[in-house]
CSV table of C-alpha atoms and ligand atoms in Angstrom, one decimal:
chain,number,residue,atom,x,y,z
A,635,UNK,CA,0.1,-0.1,0.2
A,636,UNK,CA,0.9,3.4,-0.8
A,637,UNK,CA,2.3,5.8,2.2
A,638,UNK,CA,-0.8,7.5,3.2
A,639,UNK,CA,1.0,10.8,4.7
A,640,UNK,CA,1.4,13.9,2.7
A,641,UNK,CA,3.6,16.5,4.3
A,642,UNK,CA,2.9,20.0,2.5
A,643,UNK,CA,5.6,22.0,0.7
A,644,UNK,CA,5.4,24.7,3.4
A,645,UNK,CA,6.0,22.2,6.2
A,646,UNK,CA,8.5,20.1,4.5
A,647,UNK,CA,10.5,23.1,3.3
A,648,UNK,CA,10.5,24.3,7.1
A,649,UNK,CA,11.6,21.1,8.4
A,650,UNK,CA,14.5,20.8,5.8
A,651,UNK,CA,15.6,24.3,6.7
A,652,UNK,CA,15.5,23.3,10.5
A,653,UNK,CA,12.7,25.9,11.2
A,654,UNK,CA,10.7,25.4,14.3
A,655,UNK,CA,7.2,23.9,13.6
A,656,UNK,CA,4.0,23.7,15.4
A,657,UNK,CA,1.2,21.2,15.0
A,658,UNK,CA,-2.5,21.8,15.0
A,659,UNK,CA,-5.4,19.7,15.4
A,660,UNK,CA,-8.5,19.7,13.5
A,661,UNK,CA,-11.2,18.2,15.4
A,662,UNK,CA,-12.1,21.3,16.7
A,663,UNK,CA,-12.6,22.5,13.0
A,664,UNK,CA,-14.6,19.4,12.1
A,665,UNK,CA,-16.8,19.5,15.6
A,666,UNK,CA,-15.3,21.6,18.4
A,667,UNK,CA,-16.4,24.9,16.9
A,668,UNK,CA,-19.5,26.2,15.2
A,669,UNK,CA,-19.1,27.5,11.4
A,670,UNK,CA,-17.9,29.8,10.5
A,671,UNK,CA,-15.8,30.2,13.6
A,672,UNK,CA,-14.2,27.0,13.4
A,673,UNK,CA,-12.3,28.0,9.7
A,674,UNK,CA,-11.7,31.5,11.3
A,675,UNK,CA,-10.2,30.3,14.3
A,676,UNK,CA,-8.2,27.6,12.6
A,677,UNK,CA,-6.6,30.1,10.3
A,678,UNK,CA,-6.0,33.0,12.9
A,679,UNK,CA,-4.2,30.2,14.9
A,680,UNK,CA,-1.8,29.7,11.9
A,681,UNK,CA,-1.5,33.3,11.3
A,682,UNK,CA,-0.4,33.7,14.7
A,683,UNK,CA,2.2,31.1,14.6
A,684,UNK,CA,3.8,32.6,11.4
A,685,UNK,CA,4.0,35.8,12.7
A,686,UNK,CA,6.0,34.3,15.6
A,687,UNK,CA,8.5,33.2,12.7
A,688,UNK,CA,7.4,29.2,13.2
A,689,UNK,CA,5.5,27.1,10.4
A,690,UNK,CA,2.1,25.8,11.5
A,691,UNK,CA,1.2,22.3,10.5
A,692,UNK,CA,-2.5,21.7,10.9
A,693,UNK,CA,-2.9,18.0,10.7
A,694,UNK,CA,-6.2,16.2,9.3
A,695,UNK,CA,-7.4,13.5,6.8
A,696,UNK,CA,-8.7,14.4,3.4
A,697,UNK,CA,-9.8,11.6,1.0
A,698,UNK,CA,-8.1,9.1,3.0
A,699,UNK,CA,-4.7,11.0,3.1
A,700,UNK,CA,-3.2,12.2,6.2
A,701,UNK,CA,-2.3,15.7,5.7
A,702,UNK,CA,0.5,17.4,7.7
A,703,UNK,CA,-0.1,21.2,6.7
A,704,UNK,CA,-3.7,21.3,5.5
A,705,UNK,CA,-4.4,24.0,2.9
A,706,UNK,CA,-7.3,26.6,3.6
A,707,UNK,CA,-9.4,24.8,1.1
A,708,UNK,CA,-8.8,21.5,3.1
A,709,UNK,CA,-9.7,23.3,6.1
A,710,UNK,CA,-12.8,24.6,4.8
A,711,UNK,CA,-13.7,21.1,3.7
A,712,UNK,CA,-13.5,19.6,7.0
A,713,UNK,CA,-15.7,22.6,8.6
A,714,UNK,CA,-19.1,21.7,7.7
A,715,UNK,CA,-20.0,19.3,10.3
A,716,UNK,CA,-19.7,16.3,7.9
A,717,UNK,CA,-16.3,15.2,8.6
A,718,UNK,CA,-15.8,12.4,11.3
A,719,UNK,CA,-13.9,12.8,14.4
A,720,UNK,CA,-10.9,10.6,14.1
A,721,UNK,CA,-8.7,9.3,16.9
A,722,UNK,CA,-5.9,7.3,16.3
A,723,UNK,CA,-7.6,4.0,15.9
A,724,UNK,CA,-9.8,5.4,13.7
A,725,UNK,CA,-7.1,6.4,11.0
A,726,UNK,CA,-6.7,2.9,9.3
A,727,UNK,CA,-10.3,2.7,8.3
A,728,UNK,CA,-10.7,6.3,7.2
A,729,UNK,CA,-7.4,5.5,5.1
A,730,UNK,CA,-9.2,2.7,3.3
A,731,UNK,CA,-12.4,4.1,2.9
A,732,UNK,CA,-10.7,7.2,1.8
A,733,UNK,CA,-12.7,9.8,3.9
A,734,UNK,CA,-12.0,13.1,5.2
A,735,UNK,CA,-11.7,13.5,9.1
A,736,UNK,CA,-10.9,15.8,12.0
A,737,UNK,CA,-7.8,14.5,14.2
A,738,UNK,CA,-8.0,14.9,17.8
A,739,UNK,CA,-5.2,15.7,19.8
A,740,UNK,CA,-4.3,11.5,20.1
A,741,UNK,CA,-4.2,11.5,16.3
A,742,UNK,CA,-2.5,14.6,15.8
A,743,UNK,CA,0.1,13.8,18.7
A,744,UNK,CA,1.3,10.7,16.8
A,745,UNK,CA,1.3,11.9,13.6
A,746,UNK,CA,3.2,14.9,14.7
A,747,UNK,CA,5.8,12.9,16.4
A,748,UNK,CA,6.3,10.4,13.7
A,749,UNK,CA,6.6,13.4,11.3
A,750,UNK,CA,9.5,15.1,13.3
A,751,UNK,CA,7.1,17.9,14.9
A,752,UNK,CA,7.8,18.3,18.7
A,753,UNK,CA,5.3,20.9,19.9
A,754,UNK,CA,1.3,20.6,19.4
A,755,UNK,CA,-1.3,23.3,20.5
A,756,UNK,CA,-4.9,22.6,21.4
A,757,UNK,CA,-7.6,24.1,23.3
A,758,UNK,CA,-8.2,21.6,26.1
A,759,UNK,CA,-7.3,17.9,26.2
A,760,UNK,CA,-9.8,15.0,26.5
A,761,UNK,CA,-9.7,13.4,29.8
A,762,UNK,CA,-11.7,11.3,32.3
A,763,UNK,CA,-15.6,12.0,31.8
A,764,UNK,CA,-17.7,12.6,34.9
A,765,UNK,CA,-19.0,9.3,35.8
A,766,UNK,CA,-16.4,7.4,34.1
A,767,UNK,CA,-16.6,4.9,36.9
A,768,UNK,CA,-19.6,3.7,35.4
A,769,UNK,CA,-19.2,4.5,31.7
A,770,UNK,CA,-15.4,3.9,31.3
A,771,UNK,CA,-15.3,7.0,29.1
A,772,UNK,CA,-11.8,8.3,29.4
A,773,UNK,CA,-10.6,9.9,26.3
A,774,UNK,CA,-8.0,8.2,24.2
A,775,UNK,CA,-5.9,11.4,24.4
A,776,UNK,CA,-4.8,10.4,27.7
A,777,UNK,CA,-3.4,7.1,26.4
A,778,UNK,CA,-1.6,9.0,23.5
A,779,UNK,CA,0.0,11.2,26.0
A,780,UNK,CA,1.4,8.3,28.0
A,781,UNK,CA,3.3,6.9,25.1
A,782,UNK,CA,4.1,9.8,22.7
A,783,UNK,CA,6.9,12.2,23.2
A,784,UNK,CA,5.8,15.5,22.1
A,785,UNK,CA,4.9,18.7,24.0
A,786,UNK,CA,1.1,19.5,24.3
A,787,UNK,CA,0.1,22.9,25.0
A,788,UNK,CA,-3.3,23.4,26.0
A,789,UNK,CA,-5.5,25.0,28.8
A,790,UNK,CA,-6.0,22.1,30.7
A,791,UNK,CA,-8.6,19.7,30.5
A,792,UNK,CA,-12.0,20.4,29.3
A,793,UNK,CA,-14.4,21.8,32.1
A,794,UNK,CA,-16.9,19.1,30.9
A,795,UNK,CA,-14.8,16.7,32.2
A,796,UNK,CA,-14.0,15.0,35.9
A,797,UNK,CA,-10.9,17.5,36.3
A,798,UNK,CA,-9.4,15.9,39.3
A,799,UNK,CA,-9.8,12.6,37.9
A,800,UNK,CA,-7.9,13.5,34.8
A,801,UNK,CA,-5.0,14.8,37.0
A,802,UNK,CA,-4.8,12.1,38.8
A,803,UNK,CA,-4.7,9.8,35.5
A,804,UNK,CA,-1.7,11.8,33.9
A,805,UNK,CA,-0.1,11.3,37.4
A,806,UNK,CA,-0.5,7.7,37.6
A,807,UNK,CA,0.6,7.3,34.0
A,808,UNK,CA,3.8,9.5,34.7
A,809,UNK,CA,2.8,12.2,32.3
A,810,UNK,CA,4.6,15.5,33.3
A,811,UNK,CA,2.1,18.4,33.9
A,812,UNK,CA,3.4,22.0,34.3
A,813,UNK,CA,1.5,25.4,34.7
A,814,UNK,CA,2.7,27.9,32.1
A,815,UNK,CA,3.5,30.9,34.6
A,816,UNK,CA,1.0,29.4,37.0
A,817,UNK,CA,1.3,26.7,39.7
A,818,UNK,CA,-2.7,25.7,39.1
A,819,UNK,CA,-4.0,23.5,36.7
A,820,UNK,CA,-6.5,25.5,34.9
A,821,UNK,CA,-9.8,24.4,33.8
A,822,UNK,CA,-10.4,25.3,30.1
A,823,UNK,CA,-13.0,28.3,30.4
A,824,UNK,CA,-11.8,29.3,33.7
A,825,UNK,CA,-8.2,29.8,35.5
A,826,UNK,CA,-9.0,28.1,38.8
A,827,UNK,CA,-9.3,24.4,39.8
A,828,UNK,CA,-7.2,24.4,43.3
A,829,UNK,CA,-5.0,21.8,42.1
A,830,UNK,CA,-1.3,22.4,42.5
A,831,UNK,CA,1.0,21.7,39.4
A,832,UNK,CA,4.7,22.8,39.3
A,833,UNK,CA,5.2,26.1,37.5
A,834,UNK,CA,7.4,26.7,34.4
A,835,UNK,CA,8.4,30.4,34.0
A,836,UNK,CA,7.6,31.0,30.2
A,837,UNK,CA,8.7,29.4,27.1
A,838,UNK,CA,12.5,29.3,27.6
A,839,UNK,CA,12.1,27.3,31.0
A,840,UNK,CA,9.7,24.7,29.1
A,841,UNK,CA,12.4,24.3,26.6
A,842,UNK,CA,14.9,23.4,29.5
A,843,UNK,CA,12.4,21.1,30.9
A,844,UNK,CA,11.6,19.0,27.7
A,845,UNK,CA,15.1,19.0,27.0
A,846,UNK,CA,15.8,17.4,30.4
A,847,UNK,CA,12.8,15.0,29.9
A,848,UNK,CA,14.0,13.6,26.7
A,849,UNK,CA,17.9,13.7,26.9
A,850,UNK,CA,18.6,13.5,30.4
A,851,UNK,CA,15.7,11.4,32.2
A,852,UNK,CA,14.6,9.1,29.1
A,853,UNK,CA,10.9,10.4,29.9
A,854,UNK,CA,8.9,8.6,27.1
A,855,UNK,CA,5.4,10.5,27.8
A,856,UNK,CA,4.2,13.7,26.6
A,857,UNK,CA,4.9,17.0,28.5
A,858,UNK,CA,1.6,18.7,29.1
A,859,UNK,CA,1.9,22.5,29.3
A,860,UNK,CA,-1.1,24.1,30.7
A,861,UNK,CA,-1.8,27.6,29.8
A,862,UNK,CA,-4.6,29.3,31.7
A,863,UNK,CA,-7.2,31.2,29.7
A,864,UNK,CA,-6.3,34.9,29.6
A,865,UNK,CA,-8.0,36.7,32.7
A,866,UNK,CA,-10.1,39.0,30.3
A,867,UNK,CA,-11.6,35.9,28.6
A,868,UNK,CA,-12.5,33.8,31.4
A,869,UNK,CA,-16.1,32.2,32.0
A,870,UNK,CA,-17.4,30.8,35.3
A,871,UNK,CA,-19.3,28.0,33.1
A,872,UNK,CA,-20.3,25.7,36.1
A,873,UNK,CA,-24.0,26.1,35.8
A,874,UNK,CA,-24.1,25.6,31.6
A,875,UNK,CA,-21.7,22.3,32.1
A,876,UNK,CA,-24.3,20.9,34.7
A,877,UNK,CA,-27.4,21.7,32.5
A,878,UNK,CA,-25.4,20.5,29.4
A,879,UNK,CA,-24.7,17.2,31.1
A,880,UNK,CA,-28.0,16.5,32.0
A,881,UNK,CA,-29.2,17.4,28.5
A,882,UNK,CA,-26.9,14.6,27.2
A,883,UNK,CA,-27.8,11.9,29.6
A,884,UNK,CA,-31.6,12.7,28.9
A,885,UNK,CA,-30.6,12.1,25.0
A,886,UNK,CA,-28.4,9.3,25.9
A,887,UNK,CA,-25.5,10.9,23.9
A,888,UNK,CA,-22.4,8.7,24.5
A,889,UNK,CA,-19.1,7.8,23.2
A,890,UNK,CA,-17.1,10.1,20.7
A,891,UNK,CA,-20.4,12.2,20.4
A,892,UNK,CA,-20.2,13.4,24.1
A,893,UNK,CA,-17.4,16.1,23.8
A,894,UNK,CA,-18.9,17.8,20.4
A,895,UNK,CA,-22.4,17.8,22.1
A,896,UNK,CA,-21.1,19.2,25.5
A,897,UNK,CA,-19.1,21.9,23.8
A,898,UNK,CA,-21.9,23.1,21.7
A,899,UNK,CA,-24.8,22.8,24.4
A,900,UNK,CA,-22.3,24.9,26.9
A,901,UNK,CA,-22.0,27.4,24.0
A,902,UNK,CA,-25.8,27.6,23.5
A,903,UNK,CA,-26.6,27.9,27.3
A,904,UNK,CA,-24.0,30.9,27.7
A,905,UNK,CA,-25.3,32.6,24.6
A,906,UNK,CA,-21.7,32.4,22.8
A,907,UNK,CA,-19.7,33.1,26.1
A,908,UNK,CA,-17.9,30.1,26.2
A,909,UNK,CA,-17.3,29.8,22.5
A,910,UNK,CA,-15.7,32.9,22.6
A,911,UNK,CA,-13.6,31.9,25.6
A,912,UNK,CA,-12.6,28.9,23.8
A,913,UNK,CA,-11.4,30.7,20.5
A,914,UNK,CA,-9.5,33.2,22.9
A,915,UNK,CA,-7.9,30.6,24.7
A,916,UNK,CA,-6.9,28.6,21.4
A,917,UNK,CA,-5.3,31.7,20.0
A,918,UNK,CA,-3.3,32.1,23.2
A,919,UNK,CA,-2.1,28.6,23.3
A,920,UNK,CA,-0.9,29.0,19.7
A,921,UNK,CA,1.1,31.8,20.5
A,922,UNK,CA,2.6,30.1,23.4
A,923,UNK,CA,3.2,27.0,21.4
A,924,UNK,CA,5.1,28.9,18.8
A,925,UNK,CA,7.4,30.7,21.6
A,926,UNK,CA,8.2,27.4,22.8
A,927,UNK,CA,8.9,25.9,19.6
A,928,UNK,CA,11.0,28.7,18.7
A,929,UNK,CA,12.9,28.3,22.1
A,930,UNK,CA,13.4,24.6,21.4
A,931,UNK,CA,14.8,25.7,18.0
A,932,UNK,CA,17.3,28.0,19.5
A,933,UNK,CA,18.3,25.4,21.9
A,934,UNK,CA,19.0,22.8,19.2
A,935,UNK,CA,20.9,25.8,17.1
A,936,UNK,CA,23.2,26.3,20.2
A,937,UNK,CA,23.8,22.5,20.6
A,938,UNK,CA,25.0,21.9,16.9
A,939,UNK,CA,27.0,25.0,16.9
A,940,UNK,CA,25.3,27.5,14.2
A,941,UNK,CA,25.1,30.5,16.8
B,970,PSU,N1,-9.8,21.6,22.2
B,970,PSU,C1,-11.0,22.3,21.8
B,970,PSU,N2,-11.9,21.8,21.5
B,970,PSU,C2,-12.0,20.7,20.9
B,970,PSU,C3,-10.8,19.7,21.1
B,970,PSU,C4,-9.9,20.3,22.1
B,970,PSU,O1,-10.9,23.7,22.2
B,970,PSU,O2,-12.9,20.2,20.3
B,970,PSU,C5,-10.9,18.3,20.8
B,970,PSU,C6,-9.5,17.7,20.6
B,970,PSU,O3,-9.4,17.1,19.3
B,970,PSU,C7,-9.6,16.6,21.8
B,970,PSU,C8,-10.9,16.0,21.5
B,970,PSU,O4,-8.8,15.6,21.3
B,970,PSU,O5,-11.7,17.3,21.7
B,970,PSU,C9,-11.4,15.1,22.9
B,970,PSU,O6,-12.6,14.3,22.5
B,970,PSU,P1,-12.8,13.2,23.4
B,970,PSU,O7,-13.3,13.5,24.8
B,970,PSU,O8,-14.0,12.4,22.6
B,970,PSU,O9,-11.7,12.3,23.6
B,971,MN,MN1,-14.9,9.7,25.1
């Protein structure tokens, strides 16, 4: 079988020049945000990364081809709500059936790593759902984080989840988690959880820690960098989340449909406030991921004696 991976010219030329690259996921285009905000946000994240002199690589599936570096037209193709949400396990089926698809963090992390991209930005990782003791609904993102050495920049786990259980899971599976200029694990729409984590003081500090993880300690997991939503964009969404979870239960929404359903419902109940918040944190995370990728690149240049 032909290799189903296509790396765009922009991304492969960046990699050939040893220029830093940040991977972006596409499930948020396919299912995380309403149209046309999904396309606008995906393109804005790419622009923010380019402005930092880093190359963006939005990763997703088009006609059964894994695309590292989706074009604007391909991003638009994933935005109409028809493209399925693909975790890593769904990739073989989508390749064989030649379908489109938005990649979750789990699929994006694995493809980024195997393409040589070290940093990935998203909004909030998947995690342990509330009531997981009965449903066993724990995001495939977590297992991928436990076995794929990339830096994942996020605003914590989505607030619709059981955040303490998600943090516990990460600890049990040895995934390092650092707060970006904070010592508190953020809760996606809000900055507070009361859960204490070690603090990284900016992008250079993250680069130092990541270097120590790989080279010195042989850590083979992802490193999670938790960036709180900017203060001005914070939303206290608990009331909307509880209502959305009740609605999901009433309508028997489960499995891979649950996260998109809850995000959409919380957006409707908050009259768009949580959607605006989600967009603000996504853009902020793109900026932070670009800074980290740039610092890692500068470190590497030092090591090979370029500067
Ligand atoms: N961050 C966002 N919006 C999203 C997601 C992250 O701001 O829609 C997506 C990511 O792709 C993540 C997925 O991998 O939600 C988690 O889905 P699940 O809980 O079904 O594993
Ligand atoms: Mn799930």
